[in-house]
PDB file of C-alpha atoms in Angstrom:
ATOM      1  CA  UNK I   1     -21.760  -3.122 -31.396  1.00 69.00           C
ATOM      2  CA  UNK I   2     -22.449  -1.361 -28.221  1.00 72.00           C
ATOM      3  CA  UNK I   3     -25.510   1.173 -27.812  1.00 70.00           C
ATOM      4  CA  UNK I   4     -24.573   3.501 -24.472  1.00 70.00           C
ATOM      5  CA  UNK I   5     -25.973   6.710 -23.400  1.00 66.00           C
ATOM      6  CA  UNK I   6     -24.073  10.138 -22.924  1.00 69.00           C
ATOM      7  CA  UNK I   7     -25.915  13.589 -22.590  1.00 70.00           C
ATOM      8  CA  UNK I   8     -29.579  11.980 -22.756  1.00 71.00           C
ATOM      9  CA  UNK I   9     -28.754  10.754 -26.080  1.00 75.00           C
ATOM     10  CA  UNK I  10     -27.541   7.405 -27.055  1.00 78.00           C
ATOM     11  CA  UNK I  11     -24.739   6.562 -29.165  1.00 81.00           C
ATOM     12  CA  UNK I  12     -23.816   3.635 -31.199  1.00 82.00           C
ATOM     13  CA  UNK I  13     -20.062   2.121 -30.867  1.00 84.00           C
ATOM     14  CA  UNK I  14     -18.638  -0.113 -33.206  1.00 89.00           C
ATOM     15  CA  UNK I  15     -15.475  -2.081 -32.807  1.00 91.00           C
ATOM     16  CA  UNK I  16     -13.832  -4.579 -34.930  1.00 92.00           C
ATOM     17  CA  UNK I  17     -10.198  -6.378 -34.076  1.00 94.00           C
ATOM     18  CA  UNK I  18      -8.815  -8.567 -37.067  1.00 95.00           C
ATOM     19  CA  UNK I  19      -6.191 -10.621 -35.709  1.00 96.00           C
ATOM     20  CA  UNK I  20      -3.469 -12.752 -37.523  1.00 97.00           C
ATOM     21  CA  UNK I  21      -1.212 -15.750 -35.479  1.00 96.00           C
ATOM     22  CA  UNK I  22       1.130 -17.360 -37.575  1.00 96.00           C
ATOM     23  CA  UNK I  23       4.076 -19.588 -35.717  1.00 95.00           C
ATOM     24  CA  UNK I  24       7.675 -20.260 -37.453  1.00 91.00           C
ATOM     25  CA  UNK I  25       8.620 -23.689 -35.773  1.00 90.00           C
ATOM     26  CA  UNK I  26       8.677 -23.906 -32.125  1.00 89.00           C
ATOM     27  CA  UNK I  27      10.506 -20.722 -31.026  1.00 93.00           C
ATOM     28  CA  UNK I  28       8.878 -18.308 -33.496  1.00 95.00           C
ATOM     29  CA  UNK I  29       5.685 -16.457 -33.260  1.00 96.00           C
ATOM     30  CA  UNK I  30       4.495 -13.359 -35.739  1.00 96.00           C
ATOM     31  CA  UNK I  31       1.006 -11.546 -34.778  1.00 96.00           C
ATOM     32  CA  UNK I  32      -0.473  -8.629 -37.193  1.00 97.00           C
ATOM     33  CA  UNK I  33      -3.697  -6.937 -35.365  1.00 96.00           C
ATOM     34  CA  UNK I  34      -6.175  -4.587 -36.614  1.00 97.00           C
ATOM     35  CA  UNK I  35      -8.553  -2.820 -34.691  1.00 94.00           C
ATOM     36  CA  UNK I  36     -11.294  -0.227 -35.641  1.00 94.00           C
ATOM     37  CA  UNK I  37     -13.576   1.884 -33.179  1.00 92.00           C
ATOM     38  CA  UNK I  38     -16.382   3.870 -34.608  1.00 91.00           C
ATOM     39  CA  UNK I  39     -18.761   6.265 -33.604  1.00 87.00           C
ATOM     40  CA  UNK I  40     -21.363   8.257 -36.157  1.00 81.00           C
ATOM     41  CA  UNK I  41     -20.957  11.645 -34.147  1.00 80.00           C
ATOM     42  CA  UNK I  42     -17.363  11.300 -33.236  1.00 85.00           C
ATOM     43  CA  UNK I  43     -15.214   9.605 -36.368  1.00 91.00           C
ATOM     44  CA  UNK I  44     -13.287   6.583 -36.502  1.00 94.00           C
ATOM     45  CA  UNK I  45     -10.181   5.545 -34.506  1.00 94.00           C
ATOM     46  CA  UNK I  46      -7.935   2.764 -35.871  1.00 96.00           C
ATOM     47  CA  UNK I  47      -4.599   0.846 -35.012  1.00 96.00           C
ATOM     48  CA  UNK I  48      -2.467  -1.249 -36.657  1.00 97.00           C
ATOM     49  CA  UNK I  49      -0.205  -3.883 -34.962  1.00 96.00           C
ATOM     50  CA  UNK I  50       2.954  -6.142 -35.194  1.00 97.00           C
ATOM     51  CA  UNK I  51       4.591  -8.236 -32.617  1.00 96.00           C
ATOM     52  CA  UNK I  52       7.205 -10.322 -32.618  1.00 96.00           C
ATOM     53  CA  UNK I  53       7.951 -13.136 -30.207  1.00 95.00           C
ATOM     54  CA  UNK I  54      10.962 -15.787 -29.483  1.00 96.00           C
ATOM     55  CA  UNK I  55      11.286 -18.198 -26.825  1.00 93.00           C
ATOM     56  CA  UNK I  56      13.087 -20.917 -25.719  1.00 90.00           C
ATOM     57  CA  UNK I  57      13.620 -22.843 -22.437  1.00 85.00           C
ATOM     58  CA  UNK I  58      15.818 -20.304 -20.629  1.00 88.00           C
ATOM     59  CA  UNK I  59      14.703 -16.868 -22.407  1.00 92.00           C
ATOM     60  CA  UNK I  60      11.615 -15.228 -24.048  1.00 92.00           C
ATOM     61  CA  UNK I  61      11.672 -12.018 -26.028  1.00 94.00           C
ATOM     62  CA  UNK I  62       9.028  -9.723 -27.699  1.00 94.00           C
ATOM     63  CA  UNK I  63       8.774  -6.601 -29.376  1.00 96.00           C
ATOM     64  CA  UNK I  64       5.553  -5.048 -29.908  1.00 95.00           C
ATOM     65  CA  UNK I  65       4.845  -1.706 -32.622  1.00 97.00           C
ATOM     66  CA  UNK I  66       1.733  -0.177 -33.175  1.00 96.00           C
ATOM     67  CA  UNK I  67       0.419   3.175 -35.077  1.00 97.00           C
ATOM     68  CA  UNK I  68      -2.776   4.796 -33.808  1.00 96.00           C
ATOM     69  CA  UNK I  69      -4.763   7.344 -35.145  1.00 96.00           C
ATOM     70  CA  UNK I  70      -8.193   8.538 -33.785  1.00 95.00           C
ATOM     71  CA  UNK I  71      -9.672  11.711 -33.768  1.00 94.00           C
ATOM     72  CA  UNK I  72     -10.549  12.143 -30.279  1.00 92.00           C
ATOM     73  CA  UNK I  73     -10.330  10.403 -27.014  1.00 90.00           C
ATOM     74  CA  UNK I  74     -13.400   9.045 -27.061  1.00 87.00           C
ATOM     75  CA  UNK I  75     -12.726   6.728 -30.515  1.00 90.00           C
ATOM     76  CA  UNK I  76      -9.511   5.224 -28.516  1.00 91.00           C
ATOM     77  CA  UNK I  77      -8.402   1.775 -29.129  1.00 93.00           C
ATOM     78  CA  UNK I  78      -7.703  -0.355 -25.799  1.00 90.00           C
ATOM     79  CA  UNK I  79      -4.733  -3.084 -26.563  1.00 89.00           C
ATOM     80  CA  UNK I  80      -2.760  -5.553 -24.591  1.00 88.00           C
ATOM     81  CA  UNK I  81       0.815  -5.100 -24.247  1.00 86.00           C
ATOM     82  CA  UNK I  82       2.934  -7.592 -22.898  1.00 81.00           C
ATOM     83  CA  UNK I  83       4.607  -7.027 -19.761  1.00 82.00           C
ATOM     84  CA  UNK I  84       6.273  -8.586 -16.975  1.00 82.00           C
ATOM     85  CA  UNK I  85       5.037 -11.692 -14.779  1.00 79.00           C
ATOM     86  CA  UNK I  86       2.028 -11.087 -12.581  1.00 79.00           C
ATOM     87  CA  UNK I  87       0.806  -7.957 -14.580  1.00 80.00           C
ATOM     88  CA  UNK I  88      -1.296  -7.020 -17.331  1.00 80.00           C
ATOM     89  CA  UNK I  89      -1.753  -3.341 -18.916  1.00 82.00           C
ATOM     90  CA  UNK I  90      -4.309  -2.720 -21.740  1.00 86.00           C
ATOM     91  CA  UNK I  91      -3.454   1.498 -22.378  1.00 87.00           C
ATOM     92  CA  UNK I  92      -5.833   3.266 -24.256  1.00 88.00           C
ATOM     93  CA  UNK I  93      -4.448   4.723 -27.614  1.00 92.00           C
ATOM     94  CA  UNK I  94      -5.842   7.987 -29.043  1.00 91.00           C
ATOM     95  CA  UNK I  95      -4.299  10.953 -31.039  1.00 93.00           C
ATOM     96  CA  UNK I  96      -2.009  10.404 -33.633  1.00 96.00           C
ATOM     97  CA  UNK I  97       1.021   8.008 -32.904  1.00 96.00           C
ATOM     98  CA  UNK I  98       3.940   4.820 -32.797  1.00 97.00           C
ATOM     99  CA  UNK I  99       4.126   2.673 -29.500  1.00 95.00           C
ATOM    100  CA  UNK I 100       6.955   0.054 -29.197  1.00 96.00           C
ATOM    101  CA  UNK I 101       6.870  -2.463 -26.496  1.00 95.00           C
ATOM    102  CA  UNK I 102      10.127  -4.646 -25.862  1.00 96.00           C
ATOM    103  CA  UNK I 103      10.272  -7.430 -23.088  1.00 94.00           C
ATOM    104  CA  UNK I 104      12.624 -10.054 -22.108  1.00 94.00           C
ATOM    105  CA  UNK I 105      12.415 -12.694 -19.743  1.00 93.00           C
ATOM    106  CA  UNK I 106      15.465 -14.431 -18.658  1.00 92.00           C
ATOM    107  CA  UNK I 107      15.734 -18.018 -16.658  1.00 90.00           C
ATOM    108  CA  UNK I 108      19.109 -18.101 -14.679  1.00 85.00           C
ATOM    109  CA  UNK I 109      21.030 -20.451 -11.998  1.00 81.00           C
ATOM    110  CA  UNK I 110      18.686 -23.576 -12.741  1.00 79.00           C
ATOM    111  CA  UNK I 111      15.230 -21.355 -13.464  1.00 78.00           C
ATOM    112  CA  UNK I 112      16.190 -20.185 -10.016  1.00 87.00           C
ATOM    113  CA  UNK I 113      16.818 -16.494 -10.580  1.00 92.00           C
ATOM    114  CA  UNK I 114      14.301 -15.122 -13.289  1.00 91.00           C
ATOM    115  CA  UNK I 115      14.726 -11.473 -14.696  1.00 93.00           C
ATOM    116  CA  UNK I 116      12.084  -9.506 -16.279  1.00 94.00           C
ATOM    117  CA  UNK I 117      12.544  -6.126 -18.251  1.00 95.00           C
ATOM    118  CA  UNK I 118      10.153  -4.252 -20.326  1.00 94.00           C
ATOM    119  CA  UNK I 119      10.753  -0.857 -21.952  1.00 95.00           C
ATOM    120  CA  UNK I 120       8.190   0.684 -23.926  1.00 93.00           C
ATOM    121  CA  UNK I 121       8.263   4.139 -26.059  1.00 95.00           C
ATOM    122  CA  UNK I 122       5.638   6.052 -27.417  1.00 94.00           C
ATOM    123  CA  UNK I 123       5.774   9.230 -29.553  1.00 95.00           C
ATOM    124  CA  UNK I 124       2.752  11.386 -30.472  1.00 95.00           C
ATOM    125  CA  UNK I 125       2.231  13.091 -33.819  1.00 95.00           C
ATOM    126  CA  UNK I 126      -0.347  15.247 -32.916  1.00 92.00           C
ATOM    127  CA  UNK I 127       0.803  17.059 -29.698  1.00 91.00           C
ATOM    128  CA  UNK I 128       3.989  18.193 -27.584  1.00 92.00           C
ATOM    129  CA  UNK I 129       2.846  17.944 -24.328  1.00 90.00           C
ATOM    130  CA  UNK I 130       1.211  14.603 -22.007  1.00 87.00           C
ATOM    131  CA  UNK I 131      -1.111  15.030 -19.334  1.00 84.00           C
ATOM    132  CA  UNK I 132      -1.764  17.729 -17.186  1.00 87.00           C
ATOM    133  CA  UNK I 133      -0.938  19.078 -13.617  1.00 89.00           C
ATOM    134  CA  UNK I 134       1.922  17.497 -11.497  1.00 90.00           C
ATOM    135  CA  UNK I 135       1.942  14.521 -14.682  1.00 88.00           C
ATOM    136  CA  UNK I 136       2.347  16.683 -17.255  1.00 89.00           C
ATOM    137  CA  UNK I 137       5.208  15.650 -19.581  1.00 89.00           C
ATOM    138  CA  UNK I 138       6.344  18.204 -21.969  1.00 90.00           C
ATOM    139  CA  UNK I 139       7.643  15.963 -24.847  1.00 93.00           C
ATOM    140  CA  UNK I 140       5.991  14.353 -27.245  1.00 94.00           C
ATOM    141  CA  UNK I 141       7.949  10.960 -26.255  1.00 94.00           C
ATOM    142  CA  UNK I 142       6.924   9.152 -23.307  1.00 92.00           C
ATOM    143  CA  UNK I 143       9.362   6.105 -21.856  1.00 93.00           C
ATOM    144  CA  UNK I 144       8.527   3.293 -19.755  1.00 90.00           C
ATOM    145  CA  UNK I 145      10.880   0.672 -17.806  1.00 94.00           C
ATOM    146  CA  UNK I 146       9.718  -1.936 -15.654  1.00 92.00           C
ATOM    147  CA  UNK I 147      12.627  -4.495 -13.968  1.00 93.00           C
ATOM    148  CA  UNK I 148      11.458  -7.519 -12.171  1.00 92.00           C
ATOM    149  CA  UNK I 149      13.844  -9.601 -10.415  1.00 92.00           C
ATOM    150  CA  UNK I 150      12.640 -13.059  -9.130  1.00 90.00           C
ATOM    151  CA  UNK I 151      14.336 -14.937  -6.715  1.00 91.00           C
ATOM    152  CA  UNK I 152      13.175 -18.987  -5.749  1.00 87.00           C
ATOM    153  CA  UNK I 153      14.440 -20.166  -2.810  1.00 85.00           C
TER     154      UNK I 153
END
């Protein structure tokens, strides 16, 4: 619950995240996530999660989907994505839509070479175009890569 103040009024957020962990022997790991942010003047935003992770010694994998839907910008759902060493990213989700995140991280020559790759896709329901200006995308899809390329001397 979060009372904040916007046009000399003040408004009352509510957020909720229900989150599942449920490992499948050493290598396996399955996480469902629900989260809910309301506000009495603006409507409800909610997203629903799934990820899906696999690692052993050498390599680590996960896949990330989510479906958003909020009515407006400012019911948007913030959630961490995984993504490469040394980063973090928590996007903000609004409109109507999917987002899939896949990574993989890859140990090579004795843990000596590491590669990191992350795509991530996301398609909006709810509009054609991203943005605005010189970052305007006119597609409802939007693609991300990210390569990261490690080497220890």
């Amino acid at each position: 619950l979060k009372r904040k103040e916007r046009y000399d009024k003040m408004e009352v957020h509510n957020r909720l995240r229900l989150q599942y962990t449920r490992r499948q022997g050493k290598s396996w790991q399955l996480q469902s996530t629900f989260n809910l942010h309301s506000l009495r003047s603006r409507g409800t935003g909610i997203s629903l999660s799934q990820r899906l992770r696999y690692e052993k010694k050498w390599a680590q994998t996960s896949a990330l989907l989510s479906y958003f839907r909020t009515p407006n910008y400012d019911t948007r759902i913030f959630q961490y994505e995984p993504v490469v060493s040394d980063q973090f990213h928590f996007p903000s989700l609004f409109g109507k839509g999917l987002r899939l995140v896949a990574t993989g991280k890859f140990a090579l020559w004795k843990k000596r070479l590491m590669a990191e790759v992350l795509y991530g896709l996301t398609r909006f329901f709810d509009r054609n175009t991203q943005g605005n200006g010189m970052q305007q995308i006119r597609s409802p899809w939007k693609n991300d890569i990210t390569l990261q390329i490690r080497l220890r001397i």
